[in-house]
Amino acid sequence: MNLVFLGPPGAGKGTQAAVVSQTLKIPHISTGDMFRKAMREGTPTGLKAKAYIDNGQLVPDSVTIEMVAERLAEADCANGYLLDGFPRNLDQAKALEGISKLTAVVDIAVADEKLIARLSGRRVCPKCGGTYHITKLADEKVCPDCGGELIQRDDDNPATIANRLSVYHAQTSPLTEYYAGKGILKQVDGALQMEEVTSQILNALAE
Ligand code: AMP
């Protein structure tokens, strides 16, 4: 299965993609994670991406599309993949069509007010990739899964969150209509409990 998870920042794409990719035994490809790794390692891609990510803007398509095309050409994608955070605009969607044929696109919908609360209280573990919310943590500094140090993402601050949401509404949300027109869009309610969202996704993909 060649899958895309669409949805605003904070919808739970990464959390759901981690579970669903394991269930379906396909690689989880998060462009945000790829950029953050590139920035940590100081690669040319990371250096190009940093200013855009810090501002909550999209990294230019020339950089992003090439990075994804190279990743999808790797052997582990031969039997399918789950893209999380790509495509984020129409040009990226069209470029993806030139590279690969999608089976389904899952749109995880959540209202803006809930997204802001989720993103501003989000903590992540750079060691195991876990994502948590401060309201559910006994200790805000320690990963309950691996004991790693939890951090707040640099772009989870109020100004950058506002930019990311406005970029999403202007550039990414039109993709739901685009994929609906192609008959491959599945919509799920991302405001539900995590496990319920997962089963909605797996049921929609089994249809
Ligand atoms: P995410 O982890 O998906 O929220 O992505 C974090 C940031 O990485 C975004 O706010 C963008 O700056 C950048 N980014 C991730 N995916 C893309 C993409 N497909 N196109 C452009 N920029 C992206």
mmCIF file of C-alpha atoms and ligand atoms in Angstrom:
data_model
loop_
_atom_site.group_PDB
_atom_site.id
_atom_site.type_symbol
_atom_site.label_atom_id
_atom_site.label_comp_id
_atom_site.label_asym_id
_atom_site.label_seq_id
_atom_site.Cartn_x
_atom_site.Cartn_y
_atom_site.Cartn_z
ATOM 1 C CA MET A 1 0.000 0.000 0.000
ATOM 2 C CA ASN A 2 1.255 3.449 -0.928
ATOM 3 C CA LEU A 3 -0.271 5.782 1.644
ATOM 4 C CA VAL A 4 -0.313 9.459 2.516
ATOM 5 C CA PHE A 5 -1.458 10.852 5.872
ATOM 6 C CA LEU A 6 -2.819 14.373 5.471
ATOM 7 C CA GLY A 7 -3.949 16.663 8.260
ATOM 8 C CA PRO A 8 -2.938 19.804 10.108
ATOM 9 C CA PRO A 9 0.069 20.003 12.445
ATOM 10 C CA GLY A 10 -0.954 18.388 15.735
ATOM 11 C CA ALA A 11 -3.618 16.140 14.182
ATOM 12 C CA GLY A 12 -1.693 13.060 15.288
ATOM 13 C CA LYS A 13 -0.276 12.098 11.881
ATOM 14 C CA GLY A 14 3.068 11.037 13.326
ATOM 15 C CA THR A 15 1.559 9.050 16.217
ATOM 16 C CA GLN A 16 -0.931 7.288 13.943
ATOM 17 C CA ALA A 17 1.632 6.715 11.204
ATOM 18 C CA ALA A 18 3.978 4.999 13.665
ATOM 19 C CA VAL A 19 1.261 2.486 14.654
ATOM 20 C CA VAL A 20 -0.253 1.967 11.205
ATOM 21 C CA SER A 21 3.119 1.533 9.477
ATOM 22 C CA GLN A 22 4.001 -1.215 11.984
ATOM 23 C CA THR A 23 0.643 -2.927 11.494
ATOM 24 C CA LEU A 24 0.919 -2.813 7.700
ATOM 25 C CA LYS A 25 4.690 -3.483 7.686
ATOM 26 C CA ILE A 26 5.551 -0.524 5.491
ATOM 27 C CA PRO A 27 8.112 2.204 6.232
ATOM 28 C CA HIS A 28 6.926 5.394 7.931
ATOM 29 C CA ILE A 29 8.407 8.361 6.077
ATOM 30 C CA SER A 30 8.027 11.690 7.872
ATOM 31 C CA THR A 31 9.467 14.654 5.981
ATOM 32 C CA GLY A 32 9.474 16.685 9.226
ATOM 33 C CA ASP A 33 11.601 13.966 10.923
ATOM 34 C CA MET A 34 13.911 13.814 7.887
ATOM 35 C CA PHE A 35 14.436 17.582 8.028
ATOM 36 C CA ARG A 36 15.026 17.566 11.796
ATOM 37 C CA LYS A 37 17.630 14.795 11.397
ATOM 38 C CA ALA A 38 19.293 16.720 8.540
ATOM 39 C CA MET A 39 19.411 19.854 10.737
ATOM 40 C CA ARG A 40 20.928 17.933 13.664
ATOM 41 C CA GLU A 41 23.578 16.495 11.349
ATOM 42 C CA GLY A 42 24.201 19.859 9.637
ATOM 43 C CA THR A 43 23.797 18.428 6.108
ATOM 44 C CA PRO A 44 23.240 20.787 3.117
ATOM 45 C CA THR A 45 19.509 19.891 3.195
ATOM 46 C CA GLY A 46 19.352 20.666 6.909
ATOM 47 C CA LEU A 47 21.071 24.009 6.431
ATOM 48 C CA LYS A 48 18.674 24.958 3.612
ATOM 49 C CA ALA A 49 15.594 23.905 5.622
ATOM 50 C CA LYS A 50 16.332 25.491 8.998
ATOM 51 C CA ALA A 51 15.094 29.068 8.481
ATOM 52 C CA TYR A 52 11.822 27.876 6.936
ATOM 53 C CA ILE A 53 11.140 25.366 9.695
ATOM 54 C CA ASP A 54 11.955 27.893 12.434
ATOM 55 C CA ASN A 55 9.375 30.239 10.867
ATOM 56 C CA GLY A 56 6.698 27.616 10.309
ATOM 57 C CA GLN A 57 6.951 28.012 6.525
ATOM 58 C CA LEU A 58 7.237 25.226 3.978
ATOM 59 C CA VAL A 59 10.744 24.253 2.909
ATOM 60 C CA PRO A 60 11.020 24.983 -0.853
ATOM 61 C CA ASP A 61 9.648 22.268 -3.123
ATOM 62 C CA SER A 62 12.982 21.898 -4.939
ATOM 63 C CA VAL A 63 14.593 20.655 -1.703
ATOM 64 C CA THR A 64 11.622 18.676 -0.370
ATOM 65 C CA ILE A 65 10.626 16.833 -3.540
ATOM 66 C CA GLU A 66 14.183 15.681 -4.246
ATOM 67 C CA MET A 67 14.563 14.411 -0.681
ATOM 68 C CA VAL A 68 11.302 12.417 -0.920
ATOM 69 C CA ALA A 69 12.055 11.072 -4.409
ATOM 70 C CA GLU A 70 15.411 9.735 -3.162
ATOM 71 C CA ARG A 71 13.784 8.156 -0.114
ATOM 72 C CA LEU A 72 11.003 6.459 -2.117
ATOM 73 C CA ALA A 73 13.625 4.968 -4.447
ATOM 74 C CA GLU A 74 15.123 2.994 -1.531
ATOM 75 C CA ALA A 75 14.550 -0.756 -1.432
ATOM 76 C CA ASP A 76 12.329 -0.799 1.666
ATOM 77 C CA CYS A 77 9.656 1.205 -0.194
ATOM 78 C CA ALA A 78 9.265 -1.417 -2.919
ATOM 79 C CA ASN A 79 6.210 -2.960 -1.227
ATOM 80 C CA GLY A 80 4.629 0.258 -0.028
ATOM 81 C CA TYR A 81 5.205 3.250 2.233
ATOM 82 C CA LEU A 82 3.394 5.634 4.509
ATOM 83 C CA LEU A 83 4.159 9.306 3.863
ATOM 84 C CA ASP A 84 3.528 11.611 6.852
ATOM 85 C CA GLY A 85 3.741 15.336 6.102
ATOM 86 C CA PHE A 86 4.183 15.053 2.343
ATOM 87 C CA PRO A 87 2.683 16.299 0.059
ATOM 88 C CA ARG A 88 1.852 19.657 1.637
ATOM 89 C CA ASN A 89 0.869 21.592 -1.494
ATOM 90 C CA LEU A 90 -0.456 20.909 -4.978
ATOM 91 C CA ASP A 91 2.941 21.008 -6.700
ATOM 92 C CA GLN A 92 4.250 18.359 -4.306
ATOM 93 C CA ALA A 93 1.133 16.236 -4.936
ATOM 94 C CA LYS A 94 1.704 16.435 -8.685
ATOM 95 C CA ALA A 95 5.391 15.619 -8.314
ATOM 96 C CA LEU A 96 4.476 12.566 -6.222
ATOM 97 C CA GLU A 97 2.154 11.363 -8.976
ATOM 98 C CA GLY A 98 5.124 11.374 -11.317
ATOM 99 C CA ILE A 99 7.097 9.168 -8.926
ATOM 100 C CA SER A 100 4.566 6.673 -7.588
ATOM 101 C CA LYS A 101 0.883 5.694 -7.627
ATOM 102 C CA LEU A 102 -1.018 6.192 -4.364
ATOM 103 C CA THR A 103 -3.397 3.585 -2.942
ATOM 104 C CA ALA A 104 -5.120 5.904 -0.458
ATOM 105 C CA VAL A 105 -4.854 9.258 1.289
ATOM 106 C CA VAL A 106 -6.028 9.469 4.913
ATOM 107 C CA ASP A 107 -7.120 12.900 6.117
ATOM 108 C CA ILE A 108 -7.014 13.237 9.912
ATOM 109 C CA ALA A 109 -9.279 16.173 10.766
ATOM 110 C CA VAL A 110 -9.029 18.218 13.995
ATOM 111 C CA ALA A 111 -10.341 21.738 14.805
ATOM 112 C CA ASP A 112 -7.786 24.547 15.197
ATOM 113 C CA GLU A 113 -8.453 25.240 18.915
ATOM 114 C CA LYS A 114 -7.641 21.645 19.772
ATOM 115 C CA LEU A 115 -4.511 21.718 17.607
ATOM 116 C CA ILE A 116 -3.135 24.773 19.401
ATOM 117 C CA ALA A 117 -3.649 23.108 22.801
ATOM 118 C CA ARG A 118 -2.043 19.892 21.559
ATOM 119 C CA LEU A 119 0.975 21.549 19.949
ATOM 120 C CA SER A 120 1.757 23.936 22.777
ATOM 121 C CA GLY A 121 1.743 21.088 25.339
ATOM 122 C CA ARG A 122 3.557 18.603 23.129
ATOM 123 C CA ARG A 123 6.829 17.018 24.243
ATOM 124 C CA VAL A 124 8.910 14.689 22.099
ATOM 125 C CA CYS A 125 11.617 12.140 22.796
ATOM 126 C CA PRO A 126 14.495 12.519 20.302
ATOM 127 C CA LYS A 127 15.810 9.090 21.372
ATOM 128 C CA CYS A 128 12.781 6.856 20.572
ATOM 129 C CA GLY A 129 10.600 9.299 18.591
ATOM 130 C CA GLY A 130 7.756 9.164 21.143
ATOM 131 C CA THR A 131 5.292 12.058 21.313
ATOM 132 C CA TYR A 132 3.457 13.012 24.524
ATOM 133 C CA HIS A 133 1.292 15.764 25.988
ATOM 134 C CA ILE A 134 2.179 17.436 29.281
ATOM 135 C CA THR A 135 -1.296 16.675 30.678
ATOM 136 C CA LYS A 136 -0.560 12.942 30.398
ATOM 137 C CA LEU A 137 2.982 12.930 31.781
ATOM 138 C CA ALA A 138 3.958 12.204 35.365
ATOM 139 C CA ASP A 139 7.347 13.816 34.713
ATOM 140 C CA GLU A 140 7.550 16.360 31.866
ATOM 141 C CA LYS A 141 11.287 15.802 31.446
ATOM 142 C CA VAL A 142 11.570 12.018 31.071
ATOM 143 C CA CYS A 143 10.268 9.744 28.293
ATOM 144 C CA PRO A 144 7.962 7.144 29.885
ATOM 145 C CA ASP A 145 8.947 4.598 27.206
ATOM 146 C CA CYS A 146 12.744 4.779 27.013
ATOM 147 C CA GLY A 147 13.814 7.154 29.798
ATOM 148 C CA GLY A 148 15.270 9.637 27.269
ATOM 149 C CA GLU A 149 15.127 13.384 27.879
ATOM 150 C CA LEU A 150 11.861 14.903 26.611
ATOM 151 C CA ILE A 151 12.105 18.189 24.730
ATOM 152 C CA GLN A 152 9.742 20.760 23.260
ATOM 153 C CA ARG A 153 10.183 21.128 19.493
ATOM 154 C CA ASP A 154 11.579 24.560 18.555
ATOM 155 C CA ASP A 155 8.628 25.110 16.203
ATOM 156 C CA ASP A 156 6.020 24.312 18.891
ATOM 157 C CA ASN A 157 6.002 27.946 20.101
ATOM 158 C CA PRO A 158 2.905 30.193 19.740
ATOM 159 C CA ALA A 159 4.146 32.354 16.810
ATOM 160 C CA THR A 160 5.396 29.409 14.769
ATOM 161 C CA ILE A 161 2.288 27.348 15.539
ATOM 162 C CA ALA A 162 0.123 30.192 14.154
ATOM 163 C CA ASN A 163 2.213 30.296 10.957
ATOM 164 C CA ARG A 164 2.086 26.530 10.527
ATOM 165 C CA LEU A 165 -1.715 26.514 10.852
ATOM 166 C CA SER A 166 -2.135 29.327 8.351
ATOM 167 C CA VAL A 167 0.228 27.600 5.888
ATOM 168 C CA TYR A 168 -1.810 24.421 6.367
ATOM 169 C CA HIS A 169 -5.133 26.153 5.605
ATOM 170 C CA ALA A 170 -3.747 28.041 2.596
ATOM 171 C CA GLN A 171 -1.620 25.360 0.961
ATOM 172 C CA THR A 172 -2.262 21.880 2.351
ATOM 173 C CA SER A 173 -5.990 21.648 3.102
ATOM 174 C CA PRO A 174 -6.956 22.069 -0.607
ATOM 175 C CA LEU A 175 -5.337 18.658 -1.129
ATOM 176 C CA THR A 176 -8.309 16.951 0.561
ATOM 177 C CA GLU A 177 -10.532 18.062 -2.297
ATOM 178 C CA TYR A 178 -7.854 17.161 -4.821
ATOM 179 C CA TYR A 179 -7.619 13.571 -3.566
ATOM 180 C CA ALA A 180 -11.396 13.290 -3.044
ATOM 181 C CA GLY A 181 -11.702 14.086 -6.753
ATOM 182 C CA LYS A 182 -9.413 11.151 -7.481
ATOM 183 C CA GLY A 183 -11.603 8.868 -5.346
ATOM 184 C CA ILE A 184 -8.812 7.864 -2.942
ATOM 185 C CA LEU A 185 -9.541 10.105 0.083
ATOM 186 C CA LYS A 186 -10.467 8.523 3.450
ATOM 187 C CA GLN A 187 -11.502 10.898 6.236
ATOM 188 C CA VAL A 188 -11.180 10.158 9.946
ATOM 189 C CA ASP A 189 -11.965 12.131 13.093
ATOM 190 C CA GLY A 190 -8.634 13.008 14.718
ATOM 191 C CA ALA A 191 -10.321 14.454 17.829
ATOM 192 C CA LEU A 192 -11.159 10.963 19.114
ATOM 193 C CA GLN A 193 -8.988 8.901 21.470
ATOM 194 C CA MET A 194 -5.780 7.704 19.839
ATOM 195 C CA GLU A 195 -6.858 4.019 19.673
ATOM 196 C CA GLU A 196 -10.210 4.964 18.121
ATOM 197 C CA VAL A 197 -8.493 7.015 15.428
ATOM 198 C CA THR A 198 -6.224 4.050 14.664
ATOM 199 C CA SER A 199 -9.177 1.721 14.215
ATOM 200 C CA GLN A 200 -11.011 4.257 12.033
ATOM 201 C CA ILE A 201 -7.915 4.434 9.832
ATOM 202 C CA LEU A 202 -7.447 0.652 9.598
ATOM 203 C CA ASN A 203 -11.159 0.157 8.873
ATOM 204 C CA ALA A 204 -11.126 2.836 6.178
ATOM 205 C CA LEU A 205 -8.070 1.234 4.555
ATOM 206 C CA ALA A 206 -9.687 -2.203 4.625
ATOM 207 C CA GLU A 207 -12.766 -0.986 2.707
HETATM 208 P P1 AMP B 1 6.174 18.344 10.660
HETATM 209 O O1 AMP B 1 7.086 17.574 11.557
HETATM 210 O O2 AMP B 1 5.493 17.492 9.624
HETATM 211 O O3 AMP B 1 5.205 19.207 11.425
HETATM 212 O O4 AMP B 1 7.104 19.350 9.820
HETATM 213 C C1 AMP B 1 7.895 20.338 10.474
HETATM 214 C C2 AMP B 1 8.313 21.382 9.457
HETATM 215 O O5 AMP B 1 9.114 20.768 8.436
HETATM 216 C C3 AMP B 1 7.187 22.066 8.714
HETATM 217 O O6 AMP B 1 6.597 23.142 9.447
HETATM 218 C C4 AMP B 1 7.906 22.555 7.460
HETATM 219 O O7 AMP B 1 8.684 23.688 7.730
HETATM 220 C C5 AMP B 1 8.861 21.388 7.190
HETATM 221 N N1 AMP B 1 8.235 20.390 6.291
HETATM 222 C C6 AMP B 1 7.852 19.120 6.597
HETATM 223 N N2 AMP B 1 7.307 18.514 5.538
HETATM 224 C C7 AMP B 1 7.342 19.407 4.516
HETATM 225 C C8 AMP B 1 6.894 19.399 3.169
HETATM 226 N N3 AMP B 1 6.286 18.325 2.643
HETATM 227 N N4 AMP B 1 7.103 20.519 2.421
HETATM 228 C C9 AMP B 1 7.711 21.586 2.934
HETATM 229 N N5 AMP B 1 8.114 21.690 4.203
HETATM 230 C C10 AMP B 1 7.941 20.611 5.004
#
